[in-house]
Structures are given as C-alpha cells and as structure tokens.
Tab-separated table of C-alpha atoms in Angstrom:
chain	number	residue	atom	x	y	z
N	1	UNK	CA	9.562	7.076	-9.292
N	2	UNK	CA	10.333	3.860	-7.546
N	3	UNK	CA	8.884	0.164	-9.268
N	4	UNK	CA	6.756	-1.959	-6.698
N	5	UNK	CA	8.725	-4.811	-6.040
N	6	UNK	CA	6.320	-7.882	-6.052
N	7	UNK	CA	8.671	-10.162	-3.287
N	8	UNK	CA	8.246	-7.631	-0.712
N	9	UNK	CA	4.542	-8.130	-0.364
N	10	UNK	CA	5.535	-11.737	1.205
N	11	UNK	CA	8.150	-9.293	4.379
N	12	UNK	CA	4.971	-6.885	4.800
N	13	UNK	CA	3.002	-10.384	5.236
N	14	UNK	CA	5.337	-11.649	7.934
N	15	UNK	CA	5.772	-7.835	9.656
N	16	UNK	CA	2.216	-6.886	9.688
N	17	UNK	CA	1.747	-10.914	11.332
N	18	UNK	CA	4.680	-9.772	13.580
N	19	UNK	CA	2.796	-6.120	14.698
N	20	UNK	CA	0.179	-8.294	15.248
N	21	UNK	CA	1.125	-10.585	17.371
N	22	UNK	CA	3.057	-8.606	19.816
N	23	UNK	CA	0.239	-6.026	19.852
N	24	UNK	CA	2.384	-3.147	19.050
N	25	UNK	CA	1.254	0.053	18.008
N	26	UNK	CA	3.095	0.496	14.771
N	27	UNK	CA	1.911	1.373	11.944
N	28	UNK	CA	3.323	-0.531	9.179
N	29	UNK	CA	4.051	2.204	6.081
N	30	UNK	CA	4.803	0.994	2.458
N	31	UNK	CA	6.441	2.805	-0.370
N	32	UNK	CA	7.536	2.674	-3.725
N	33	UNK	CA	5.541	2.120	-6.727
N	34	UNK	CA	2.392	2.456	-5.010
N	35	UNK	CA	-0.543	2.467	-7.291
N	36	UNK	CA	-4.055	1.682	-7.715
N	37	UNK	CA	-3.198	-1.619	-8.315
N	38	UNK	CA	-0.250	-2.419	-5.888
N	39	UNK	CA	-2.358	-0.752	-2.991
N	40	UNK	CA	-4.557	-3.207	-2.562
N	41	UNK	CA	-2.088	-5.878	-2.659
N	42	UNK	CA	-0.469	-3.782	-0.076
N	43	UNK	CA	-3.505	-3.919	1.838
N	44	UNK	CA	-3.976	-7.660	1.320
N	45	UNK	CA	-0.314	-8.183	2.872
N	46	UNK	CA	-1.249	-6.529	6.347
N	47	UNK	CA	-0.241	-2.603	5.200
N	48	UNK	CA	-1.597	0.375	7.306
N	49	UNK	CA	-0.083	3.281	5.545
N	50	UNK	CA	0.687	3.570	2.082
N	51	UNK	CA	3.448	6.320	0.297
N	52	UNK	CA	2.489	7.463	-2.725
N	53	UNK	CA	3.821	10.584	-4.745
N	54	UNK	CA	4.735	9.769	-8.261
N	55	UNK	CA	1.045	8.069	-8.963
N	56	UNK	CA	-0.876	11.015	-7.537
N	57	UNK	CA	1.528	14.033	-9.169
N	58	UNK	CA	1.510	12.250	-12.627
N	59	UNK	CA	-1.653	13.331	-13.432
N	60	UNK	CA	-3.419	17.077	-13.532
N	61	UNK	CA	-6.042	15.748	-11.586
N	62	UNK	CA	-4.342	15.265	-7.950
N	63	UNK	CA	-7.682	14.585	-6.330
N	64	UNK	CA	-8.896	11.769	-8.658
N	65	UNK	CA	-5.781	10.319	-7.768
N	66	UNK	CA	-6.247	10.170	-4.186
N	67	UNK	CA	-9.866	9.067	-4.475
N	68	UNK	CA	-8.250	6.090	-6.292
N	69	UNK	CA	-6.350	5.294	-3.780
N	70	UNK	CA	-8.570	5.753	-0.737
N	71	UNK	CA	-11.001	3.549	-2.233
N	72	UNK	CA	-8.581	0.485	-3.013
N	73	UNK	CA	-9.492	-2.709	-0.683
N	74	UNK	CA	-7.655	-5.748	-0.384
N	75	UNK	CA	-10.950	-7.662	-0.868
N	76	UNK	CA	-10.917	-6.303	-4.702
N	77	UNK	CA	-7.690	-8.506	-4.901
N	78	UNK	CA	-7.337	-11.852	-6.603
C-alpha cells in the first residue's frame, strides 16, 4: 500500500534514457502506488514493467483491474 511518488518519474526518465543508450537488456520495473493513473505516467517516463498489487486486490473484481492496467498508454497522458 505504497503512495506513487511523483519525483521519481523524472530517475525512471534518466534510467530508461540510460537502458537505452547502452542497449542493455534490462527491463526497467516500477513499483509503488501503481494505478490506472500513475501507469501511464510510468509509461510516459520510459517504464517496461509495472508492480502492482494493492490497486488490483482492492477491488472484487481482480480482472477489471488488470484490464485497466493493460490498457493504460503513455499517449493518454497530458
């Protein structure tokens, strides 16, 4: 039951550009306080992999959840 922490999204900006420019094969992971909102900003910042328990297992409907999540795109982002 972490909170997203909004100044981290400018470290997964500078990691993911980092991955990037080496050309390693690493996925960068992200977790705490991911949501349907914060994933996409996630996404936006360069994020492969996103952790999220508390969002999905607060709700009955696990599945709906998930969808939520798979469907969240950095270019639905301001």
């Amino acid at each position: 039951n972490q909170q997203f922490i909004e100044n981290q999204l400018n470290k997964i900006k500078i990691i993911s550009k980092k991955i990037r420019n080496y050309r390693n094969e690493i996925i960068l992971s992200v977790d705490g306080g991911i949501n349907d909102i914060t994933s996409g900003k996630c996404i936006k910042a360069g994020a492969d992999m996103l952790v999220s328990g508390n969002f999905i297992f607060q709700s009955k409907n696990y599945q709906q959840r998930i969808d939520l999540l798979k469907h969240c795109k950095s270019d639905h982002i301001s």
